[in-house]
Short mmCIF file of C-alpha atoms and ligand atoms in Angstrom, two decimals:
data_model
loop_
_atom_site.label_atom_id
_atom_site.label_comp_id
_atom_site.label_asym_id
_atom_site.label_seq_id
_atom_site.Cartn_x
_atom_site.Cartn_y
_atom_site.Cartn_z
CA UNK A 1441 0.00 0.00 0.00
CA UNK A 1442 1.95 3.50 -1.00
CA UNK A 1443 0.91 6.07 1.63
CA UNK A 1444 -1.36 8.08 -0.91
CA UNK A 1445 -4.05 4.65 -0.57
CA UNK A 1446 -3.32 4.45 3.18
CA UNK A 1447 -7.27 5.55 4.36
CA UNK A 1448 -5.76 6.77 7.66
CA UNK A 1449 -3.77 8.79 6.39
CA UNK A 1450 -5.93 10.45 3.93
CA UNK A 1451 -8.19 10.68 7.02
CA UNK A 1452 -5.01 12.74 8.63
CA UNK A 1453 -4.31 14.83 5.89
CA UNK A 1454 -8.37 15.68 4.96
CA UNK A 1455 -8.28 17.38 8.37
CA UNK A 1456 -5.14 19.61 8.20
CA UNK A 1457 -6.17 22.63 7.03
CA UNK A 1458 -8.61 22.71 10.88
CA UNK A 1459 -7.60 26.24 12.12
CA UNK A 1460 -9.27 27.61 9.33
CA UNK A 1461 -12.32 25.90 8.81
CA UNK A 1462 -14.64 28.10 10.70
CA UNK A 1463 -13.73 31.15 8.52
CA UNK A 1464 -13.38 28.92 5.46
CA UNK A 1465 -17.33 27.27 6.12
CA UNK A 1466 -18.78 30.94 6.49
CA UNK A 1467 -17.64 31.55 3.12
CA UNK A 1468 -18.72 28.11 1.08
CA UNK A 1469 -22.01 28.35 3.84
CA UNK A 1470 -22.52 31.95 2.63
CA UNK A 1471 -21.73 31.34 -1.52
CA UNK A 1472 -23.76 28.34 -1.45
CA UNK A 1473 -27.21 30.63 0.05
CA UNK A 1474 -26.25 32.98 -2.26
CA UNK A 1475 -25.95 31.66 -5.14
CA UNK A 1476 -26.52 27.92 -6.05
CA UNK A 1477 -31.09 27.67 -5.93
CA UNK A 1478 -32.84 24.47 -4.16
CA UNK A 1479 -32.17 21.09 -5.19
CA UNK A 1480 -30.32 17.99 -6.07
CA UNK A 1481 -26.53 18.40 -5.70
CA UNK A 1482 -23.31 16.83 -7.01
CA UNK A 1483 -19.81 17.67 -5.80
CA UNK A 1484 -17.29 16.67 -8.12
CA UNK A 1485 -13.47 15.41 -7.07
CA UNK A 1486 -14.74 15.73 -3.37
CA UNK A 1487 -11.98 13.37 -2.18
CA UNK A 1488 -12.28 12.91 1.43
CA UNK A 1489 -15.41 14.87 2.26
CA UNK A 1490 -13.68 18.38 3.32
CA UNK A 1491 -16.23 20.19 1.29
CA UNK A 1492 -19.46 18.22 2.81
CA UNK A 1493 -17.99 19.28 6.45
CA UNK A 1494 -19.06 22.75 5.47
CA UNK A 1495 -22.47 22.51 3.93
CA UNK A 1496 -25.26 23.26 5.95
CA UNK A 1497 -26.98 19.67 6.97
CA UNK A 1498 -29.81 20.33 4.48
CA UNK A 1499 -27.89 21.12 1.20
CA UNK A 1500 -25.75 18.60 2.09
CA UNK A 1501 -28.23 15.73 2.49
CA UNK A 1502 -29.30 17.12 -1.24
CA UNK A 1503 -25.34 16.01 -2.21
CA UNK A 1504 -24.22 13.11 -3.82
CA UNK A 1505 -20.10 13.29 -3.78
CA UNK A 1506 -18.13 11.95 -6.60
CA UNK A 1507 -14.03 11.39 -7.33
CA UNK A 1508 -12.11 9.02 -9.58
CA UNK A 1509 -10.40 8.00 -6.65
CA UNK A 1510 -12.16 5.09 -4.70
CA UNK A 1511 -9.29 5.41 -1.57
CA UNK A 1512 -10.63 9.24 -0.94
CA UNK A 1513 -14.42 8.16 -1.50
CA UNK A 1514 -13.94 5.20 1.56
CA UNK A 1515 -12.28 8.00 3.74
CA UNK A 1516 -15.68 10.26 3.22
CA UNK A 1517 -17.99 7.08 3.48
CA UNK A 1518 -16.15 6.40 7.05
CA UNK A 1519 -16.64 9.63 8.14
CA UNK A 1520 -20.20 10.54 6.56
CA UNK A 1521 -22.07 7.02 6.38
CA UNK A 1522 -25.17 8.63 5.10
CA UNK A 1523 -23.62 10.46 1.94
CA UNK A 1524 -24.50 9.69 -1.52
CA UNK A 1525 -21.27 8.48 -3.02
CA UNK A 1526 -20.10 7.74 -6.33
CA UNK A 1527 -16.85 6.59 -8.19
CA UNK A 1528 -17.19 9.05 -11.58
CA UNK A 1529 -15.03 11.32 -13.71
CA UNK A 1530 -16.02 15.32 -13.92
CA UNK A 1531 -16.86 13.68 -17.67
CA UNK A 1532 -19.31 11.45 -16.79
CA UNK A 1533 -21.45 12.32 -14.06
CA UNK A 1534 -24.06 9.35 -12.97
CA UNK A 1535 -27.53 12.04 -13.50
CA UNK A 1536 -29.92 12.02 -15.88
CA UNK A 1537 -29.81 15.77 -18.16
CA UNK A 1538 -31.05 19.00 -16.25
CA UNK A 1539 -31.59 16.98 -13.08
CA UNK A 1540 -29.23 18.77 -10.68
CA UNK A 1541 -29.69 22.14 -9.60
CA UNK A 1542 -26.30 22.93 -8.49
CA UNK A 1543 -22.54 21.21 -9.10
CA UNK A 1544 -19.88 21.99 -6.46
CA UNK A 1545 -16.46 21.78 -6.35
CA UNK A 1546 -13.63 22.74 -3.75
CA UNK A 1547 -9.72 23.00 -5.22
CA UNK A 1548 -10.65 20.63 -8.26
CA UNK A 1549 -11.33 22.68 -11.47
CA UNK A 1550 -7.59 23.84 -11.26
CA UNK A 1551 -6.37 20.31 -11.42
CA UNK A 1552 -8.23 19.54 -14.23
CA UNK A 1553 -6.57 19.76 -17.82
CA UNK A 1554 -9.70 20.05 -19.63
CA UNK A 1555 -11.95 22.55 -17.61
CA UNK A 1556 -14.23 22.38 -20.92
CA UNK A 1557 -14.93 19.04 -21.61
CA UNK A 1558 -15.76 19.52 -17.38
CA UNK A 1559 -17.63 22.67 -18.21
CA UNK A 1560 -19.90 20.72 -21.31
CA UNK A 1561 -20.71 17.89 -18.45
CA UNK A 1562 -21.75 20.14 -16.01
CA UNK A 1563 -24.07 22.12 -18.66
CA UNK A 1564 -25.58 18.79 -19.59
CA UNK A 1565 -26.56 17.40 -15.97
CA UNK A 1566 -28.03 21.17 -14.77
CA UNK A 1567 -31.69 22.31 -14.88
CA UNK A 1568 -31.32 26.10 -16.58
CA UNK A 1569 -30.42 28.54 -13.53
CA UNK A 1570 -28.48 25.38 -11.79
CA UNK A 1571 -25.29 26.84 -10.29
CA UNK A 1572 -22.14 25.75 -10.55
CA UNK A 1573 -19.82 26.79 -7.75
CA UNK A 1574 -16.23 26.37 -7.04
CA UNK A 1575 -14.09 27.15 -4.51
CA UNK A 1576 -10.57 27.55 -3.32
CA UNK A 1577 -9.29 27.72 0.19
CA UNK A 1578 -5.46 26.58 -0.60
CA UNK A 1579 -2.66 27.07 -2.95
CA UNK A 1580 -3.96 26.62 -6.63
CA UNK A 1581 -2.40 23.75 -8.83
CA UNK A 1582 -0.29 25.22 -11.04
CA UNK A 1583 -0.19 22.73 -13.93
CA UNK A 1584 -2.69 24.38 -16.08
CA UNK A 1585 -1.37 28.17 -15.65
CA UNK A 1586 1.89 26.73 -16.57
CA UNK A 1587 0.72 24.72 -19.54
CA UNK A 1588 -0.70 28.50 -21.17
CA UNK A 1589 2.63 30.17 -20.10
CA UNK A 1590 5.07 27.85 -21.93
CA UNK A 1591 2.48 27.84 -24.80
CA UNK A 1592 2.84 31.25 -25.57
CA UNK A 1593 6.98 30.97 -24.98
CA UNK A 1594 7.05 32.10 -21.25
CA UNK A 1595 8.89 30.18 -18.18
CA UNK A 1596 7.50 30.51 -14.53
CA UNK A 1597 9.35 31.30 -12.18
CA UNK A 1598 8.89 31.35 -8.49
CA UNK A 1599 8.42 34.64 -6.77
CA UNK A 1600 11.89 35.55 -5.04
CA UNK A 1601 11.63 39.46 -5.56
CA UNK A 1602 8.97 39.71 -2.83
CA UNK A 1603 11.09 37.36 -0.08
CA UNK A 1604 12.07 39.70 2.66
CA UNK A 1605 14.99 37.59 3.41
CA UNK A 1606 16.13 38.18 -0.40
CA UNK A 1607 14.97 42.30 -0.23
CA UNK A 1608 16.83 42.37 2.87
CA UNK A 1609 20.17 41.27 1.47
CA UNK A 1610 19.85 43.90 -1.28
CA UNK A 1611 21.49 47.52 -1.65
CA UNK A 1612 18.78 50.15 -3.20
CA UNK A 1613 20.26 49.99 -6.46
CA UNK A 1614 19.94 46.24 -6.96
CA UNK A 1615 16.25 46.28 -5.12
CA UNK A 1616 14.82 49.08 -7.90
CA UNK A 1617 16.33 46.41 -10.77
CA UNK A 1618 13.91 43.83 -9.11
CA UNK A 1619 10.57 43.73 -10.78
CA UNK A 1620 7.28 45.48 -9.00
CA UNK A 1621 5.29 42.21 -8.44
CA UNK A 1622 2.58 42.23 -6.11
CA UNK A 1623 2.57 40.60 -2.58
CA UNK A 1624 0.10 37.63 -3.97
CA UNK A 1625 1.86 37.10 -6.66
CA UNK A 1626 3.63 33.19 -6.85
CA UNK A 1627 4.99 33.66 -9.85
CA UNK A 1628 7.39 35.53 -12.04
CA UNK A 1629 7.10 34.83 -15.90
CA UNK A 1630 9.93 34.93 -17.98
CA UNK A 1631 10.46 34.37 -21.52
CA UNK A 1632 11.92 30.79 -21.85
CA UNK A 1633 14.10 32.17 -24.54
CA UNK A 1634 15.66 34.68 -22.05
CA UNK A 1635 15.69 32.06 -19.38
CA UNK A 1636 17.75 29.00 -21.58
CA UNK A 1637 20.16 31.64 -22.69
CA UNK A 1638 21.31 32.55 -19.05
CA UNK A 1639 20.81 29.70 -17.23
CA UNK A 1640 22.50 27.85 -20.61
CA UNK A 1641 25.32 30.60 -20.15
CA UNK A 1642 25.96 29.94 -16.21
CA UNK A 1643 25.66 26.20 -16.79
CA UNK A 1644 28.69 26.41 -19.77
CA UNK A 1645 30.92 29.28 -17.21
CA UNK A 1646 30.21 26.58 -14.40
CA UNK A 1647 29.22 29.40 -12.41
CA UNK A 1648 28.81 28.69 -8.69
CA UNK A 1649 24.89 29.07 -8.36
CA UNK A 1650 24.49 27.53 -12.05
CA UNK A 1651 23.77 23.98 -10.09
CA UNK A 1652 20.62 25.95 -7.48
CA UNK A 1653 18.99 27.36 -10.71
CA UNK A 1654 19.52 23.87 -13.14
CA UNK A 1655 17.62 21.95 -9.96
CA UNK A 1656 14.69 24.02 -10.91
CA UNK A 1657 15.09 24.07 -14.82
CA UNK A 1658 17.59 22.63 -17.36
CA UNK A 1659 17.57 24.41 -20.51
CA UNK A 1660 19.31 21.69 -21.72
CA UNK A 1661 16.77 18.80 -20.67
CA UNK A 1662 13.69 18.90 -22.85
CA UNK A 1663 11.18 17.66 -19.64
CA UNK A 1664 11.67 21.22 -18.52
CA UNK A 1665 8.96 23.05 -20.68
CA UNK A 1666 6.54 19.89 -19.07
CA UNK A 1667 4.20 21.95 -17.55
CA UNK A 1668 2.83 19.01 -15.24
CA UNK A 1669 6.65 17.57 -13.96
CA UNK A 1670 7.29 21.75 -13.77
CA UNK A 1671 4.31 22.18 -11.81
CA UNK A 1672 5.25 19.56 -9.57
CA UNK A 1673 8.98 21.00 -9.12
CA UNK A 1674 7.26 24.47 -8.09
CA UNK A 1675 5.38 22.80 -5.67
CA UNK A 1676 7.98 20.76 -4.22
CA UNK A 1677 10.27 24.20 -3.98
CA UNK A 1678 7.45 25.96 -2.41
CA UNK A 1679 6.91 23.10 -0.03
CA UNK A 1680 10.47 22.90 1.35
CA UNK A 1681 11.14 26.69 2.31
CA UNK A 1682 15.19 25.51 2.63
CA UNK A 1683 15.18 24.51 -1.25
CA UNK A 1684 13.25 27.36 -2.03
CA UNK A 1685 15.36 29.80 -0.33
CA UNK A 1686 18.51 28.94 -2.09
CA UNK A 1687 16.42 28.87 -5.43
CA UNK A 1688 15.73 32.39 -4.73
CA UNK A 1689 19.10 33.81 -3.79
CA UNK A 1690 20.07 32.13 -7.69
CA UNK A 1691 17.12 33.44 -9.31
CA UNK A 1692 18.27 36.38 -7.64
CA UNK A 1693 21.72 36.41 -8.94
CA UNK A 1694 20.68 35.71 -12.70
CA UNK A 1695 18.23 38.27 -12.54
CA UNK A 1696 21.22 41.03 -11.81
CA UNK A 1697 23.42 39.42 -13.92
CA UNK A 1698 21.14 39.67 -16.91
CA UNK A 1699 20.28 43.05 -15.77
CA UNK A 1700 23.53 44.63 -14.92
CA UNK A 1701 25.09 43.10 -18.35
CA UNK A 1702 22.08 45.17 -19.73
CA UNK A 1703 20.64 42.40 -21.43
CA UNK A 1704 16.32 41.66 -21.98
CA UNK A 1705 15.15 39.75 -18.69
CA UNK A 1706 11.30 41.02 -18.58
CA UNK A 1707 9.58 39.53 -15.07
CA UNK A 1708 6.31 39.62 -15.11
CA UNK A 1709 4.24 39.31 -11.67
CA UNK A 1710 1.40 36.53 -11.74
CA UNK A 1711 -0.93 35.55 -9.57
CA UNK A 1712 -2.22 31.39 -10.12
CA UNK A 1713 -5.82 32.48 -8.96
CA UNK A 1714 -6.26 35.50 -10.56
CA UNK A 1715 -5.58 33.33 -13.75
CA UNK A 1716 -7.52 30.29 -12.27
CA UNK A 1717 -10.09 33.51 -12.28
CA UNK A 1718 -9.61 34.30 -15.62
CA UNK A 1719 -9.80 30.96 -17.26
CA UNK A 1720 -12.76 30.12 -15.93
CA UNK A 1721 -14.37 33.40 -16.46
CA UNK A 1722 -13.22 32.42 -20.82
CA UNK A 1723 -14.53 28.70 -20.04
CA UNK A 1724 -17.93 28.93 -18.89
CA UNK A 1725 -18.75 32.18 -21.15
CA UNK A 1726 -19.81 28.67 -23.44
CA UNK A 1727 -23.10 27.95 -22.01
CA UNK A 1728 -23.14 29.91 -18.85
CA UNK A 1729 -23.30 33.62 -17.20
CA UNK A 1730 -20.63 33.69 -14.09
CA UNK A 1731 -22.22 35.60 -11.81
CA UNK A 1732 -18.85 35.69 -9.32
CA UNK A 1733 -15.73 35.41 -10.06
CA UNK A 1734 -13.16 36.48 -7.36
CA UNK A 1735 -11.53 36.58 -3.65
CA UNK A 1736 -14.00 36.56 -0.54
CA UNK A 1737 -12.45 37.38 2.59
CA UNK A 1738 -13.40 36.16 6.03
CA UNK A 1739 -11.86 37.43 9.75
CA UNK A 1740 -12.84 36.86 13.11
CA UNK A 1741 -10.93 37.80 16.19
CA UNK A 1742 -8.08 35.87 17.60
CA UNK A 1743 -5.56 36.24 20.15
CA UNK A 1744 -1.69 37.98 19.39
CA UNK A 1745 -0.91 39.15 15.92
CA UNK A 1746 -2.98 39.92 12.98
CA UNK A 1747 -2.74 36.41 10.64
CA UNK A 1748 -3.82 36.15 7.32
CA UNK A 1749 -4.22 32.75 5.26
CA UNK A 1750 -4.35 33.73 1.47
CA UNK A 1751 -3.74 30.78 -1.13
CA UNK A 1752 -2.03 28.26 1.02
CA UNK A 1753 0.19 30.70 2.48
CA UNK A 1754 0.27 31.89 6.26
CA UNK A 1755 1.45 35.46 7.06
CA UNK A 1756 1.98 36.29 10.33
CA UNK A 1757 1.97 39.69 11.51
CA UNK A 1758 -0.16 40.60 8.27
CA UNK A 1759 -0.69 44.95 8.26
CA UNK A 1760 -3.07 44.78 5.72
CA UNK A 1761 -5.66 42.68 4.20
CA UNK A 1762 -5.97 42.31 0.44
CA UNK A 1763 -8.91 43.58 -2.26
CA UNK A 1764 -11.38 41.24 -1.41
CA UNK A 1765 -15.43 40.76 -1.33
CA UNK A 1766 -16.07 40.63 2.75
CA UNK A 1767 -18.32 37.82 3.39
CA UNK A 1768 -19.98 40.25 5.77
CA UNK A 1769 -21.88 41.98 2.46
CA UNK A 1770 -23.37 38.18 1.73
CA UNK A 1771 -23.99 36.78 5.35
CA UNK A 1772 -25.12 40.00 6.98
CA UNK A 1773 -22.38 42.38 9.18
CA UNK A 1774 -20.38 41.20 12.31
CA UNK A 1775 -19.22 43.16 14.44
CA UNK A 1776 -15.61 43.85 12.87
CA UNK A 1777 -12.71 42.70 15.11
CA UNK A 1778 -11.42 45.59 17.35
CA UNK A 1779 -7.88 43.72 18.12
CA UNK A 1780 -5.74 41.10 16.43
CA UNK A 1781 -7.63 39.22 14.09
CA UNK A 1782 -7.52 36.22 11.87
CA UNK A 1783 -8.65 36.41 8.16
CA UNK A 1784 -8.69 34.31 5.28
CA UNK A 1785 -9.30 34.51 1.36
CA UNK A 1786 -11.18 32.03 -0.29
CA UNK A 1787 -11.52 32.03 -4.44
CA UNK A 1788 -15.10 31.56 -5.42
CA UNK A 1789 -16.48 31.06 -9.02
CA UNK A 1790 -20.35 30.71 -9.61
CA UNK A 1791 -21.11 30.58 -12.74
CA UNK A 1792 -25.45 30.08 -13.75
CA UNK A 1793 -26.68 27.52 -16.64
CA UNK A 1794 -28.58 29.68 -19.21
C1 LIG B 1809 -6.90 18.78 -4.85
S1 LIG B 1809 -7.98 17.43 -4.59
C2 LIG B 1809 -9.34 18.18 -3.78
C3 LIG B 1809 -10.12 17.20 -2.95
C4 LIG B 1809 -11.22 17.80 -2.09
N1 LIG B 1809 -12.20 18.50 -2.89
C5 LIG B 1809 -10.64 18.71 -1.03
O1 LIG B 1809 -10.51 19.92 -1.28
O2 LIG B 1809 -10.24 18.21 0.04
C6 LIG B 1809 -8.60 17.13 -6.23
C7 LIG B 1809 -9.54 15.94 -6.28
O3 LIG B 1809 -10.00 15.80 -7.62
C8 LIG B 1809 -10.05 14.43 -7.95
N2 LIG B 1809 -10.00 14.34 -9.40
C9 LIG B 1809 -8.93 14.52 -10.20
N3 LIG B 1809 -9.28 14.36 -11.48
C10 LIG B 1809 -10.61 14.09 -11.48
C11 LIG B 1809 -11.55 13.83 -12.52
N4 LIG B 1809 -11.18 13.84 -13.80
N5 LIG B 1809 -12.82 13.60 -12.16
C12 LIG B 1809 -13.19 13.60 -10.86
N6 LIG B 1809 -12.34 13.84 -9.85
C13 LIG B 1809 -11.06 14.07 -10.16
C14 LIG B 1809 -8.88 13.83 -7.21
O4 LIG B 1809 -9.03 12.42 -7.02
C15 LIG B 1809 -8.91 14.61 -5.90
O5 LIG B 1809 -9.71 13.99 -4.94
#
């Protein structure tokens, strides 16, 4: 048995993300009034339930959950022994057409490579004005970002000019040669032909960070414009903050190498859910009116410093949150935190069958 078809531990892992699951639920608890009408349900890729843990009890009895993986699905049927289960592909949902008045999803339709042939299922099984909503509490998958990027001849890379540890280390000069990505940006995007010819270059001077930036990308090894193994890489980097760091401080050093030589090394700040956003937003304009598309924040009051959880990333000792729809405007106010609070962004997309 390889740990990813171990139940317990999918049981484990389906329950890290706890600390945030109050703020999280308001949200899906708040988009799901809001937006998706009465009636039969389906959640698609629901792997171990996470998503039915925040429904409220009578949407979710209206839910039958569906994966392609039958290890998740026996993790949810242990936990909820009355949910409506079934093994099925996004592709080929088990409902008869315009039966279902709503499709859910939480972190799936960025793991999918064909969010159309999803999209075309999910117009078939929906009455007209069934809802199909998808959220994101975590990181966003990168593989299909990545797969447009190296279509259209840029690289991603991961976003070192916003680590303080990096900015720290810098003189003034070398900081305004750094480009002006945003905060919530994860990636920079380079074009691969700009990238191959100076990491190619280091590689060939055996230059002594040549080695740090080659572990994320060898020009010279045609598997590194696969967006999926690339995807991967990125996450492992931004998994193992030790790796990562000393994949910045080379990114680092190529960028003012190609920039003090003078050269073309265009970085250009991207966020993986604004372009989750934006693909989505071009997908279901087939067939469908999205009626959100965006961040939805959520904060409640918490001891210490201010913490803020915004796509799989904790920052503590956060000054400021970021553009976001409050979930206070869709659930009615609360009374806004007068100390240290904790907040979270979630990415919803609904999205109505015309
Ligand atoms: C990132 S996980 C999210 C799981 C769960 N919704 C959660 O947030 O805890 C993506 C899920 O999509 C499922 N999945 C991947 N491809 C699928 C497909 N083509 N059809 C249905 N489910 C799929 C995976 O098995 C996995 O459970």
């Amino acid at each position: 048995m390889t740990p990813w078809h171990d139940p317990a531990l999918l049981a484990r892992l389906a329950r890290v993300r706890a600390p945030w699951d109050a703020l999280t639920a308001r949200v899906v608890r708040a988009a799901v009034a809001r937006f998706v009408p009465p009636g039969l349900l389906v959640e698609v890729g629901a792997g171990g339930g996470q998503l039915r843990a925040w429904l409220p009890p009578d949407r979710a009895a209206d839910t039958t959950h569906t994966d392609t993986s039958a290890p998740f699905l026996d993790v949810l049927r242990a936990d909820y022994p009355d949910a409506a289960v079934a093994l099925a592909p996004v592709t080929a949902l088990p409902f008869a057409d315009g039966a279902l008045a709503g499709v859910l999803g939480l972190c799936v339709l960025d793991a999918l490579p064909d969010a159309a042939a999803a999209r075309d299922e999910f117009r078939r099984v929906l009455r007209p004005g069934g809802v199909v909503l998808h959220v994101l509490d975590l990181a966003t998958s990168p593989g299909g970002a990545f797969a447009e990027l190296i279509a259209r001849g840029e690289f991603p890379l991961p976003n070192f000019a916003r680590d303080p540890g990096v900015l720290e280390a810098l003189t003034d000069a070398q900081r305004a040669l750094l480009p002006a990505a945003d905060d919530f940006d994860e990636v920079l995007a380079v074009p691969w032909a700009a990238y191959s010819r100076f990491a190619g270059m280091w590689a060939a001077a055996r230059h002594p960070l040549a080695a740090d930036v080659l572990a994320y990308a060898d020009p010279a090894d045609a598997a590194a414009l696969d967006p999926d193994a690339l995807a991967q890489r990125f996450m492992h980097f931004r998994n193992n903050p030790d790796r990562l760091r000393v994949l910045y401080r080379a990114l680092l050093g190529l960028t003012l190498t190609a920039r003090q030589l003078g050269r073309d090394w265009p970085l250009r700040g991207l966020s993986l859910r604004a372009h989750l956003r934006d693909r989505l937003t071009r997908t279901f304009a087939g067939g469908f009116e999205v009626v959100f598309a965006g961040p939805v924040l959520a904060r409640e009051p918490a001891a210490g410093e201010n913490v803020l959880r915004h796509a799989g990333k904790t920052v503590p000792g956060a000054a400021a949150l970021p553009a976001a729809t409050a979930v206070d405007e869709w659930d009615g106010p609360a009374a806004p935190p007068t100390g240290a609070w904790r907040a979270t962004t979630v990415e919803v997309f609904a999205a109505r069958r015309a």
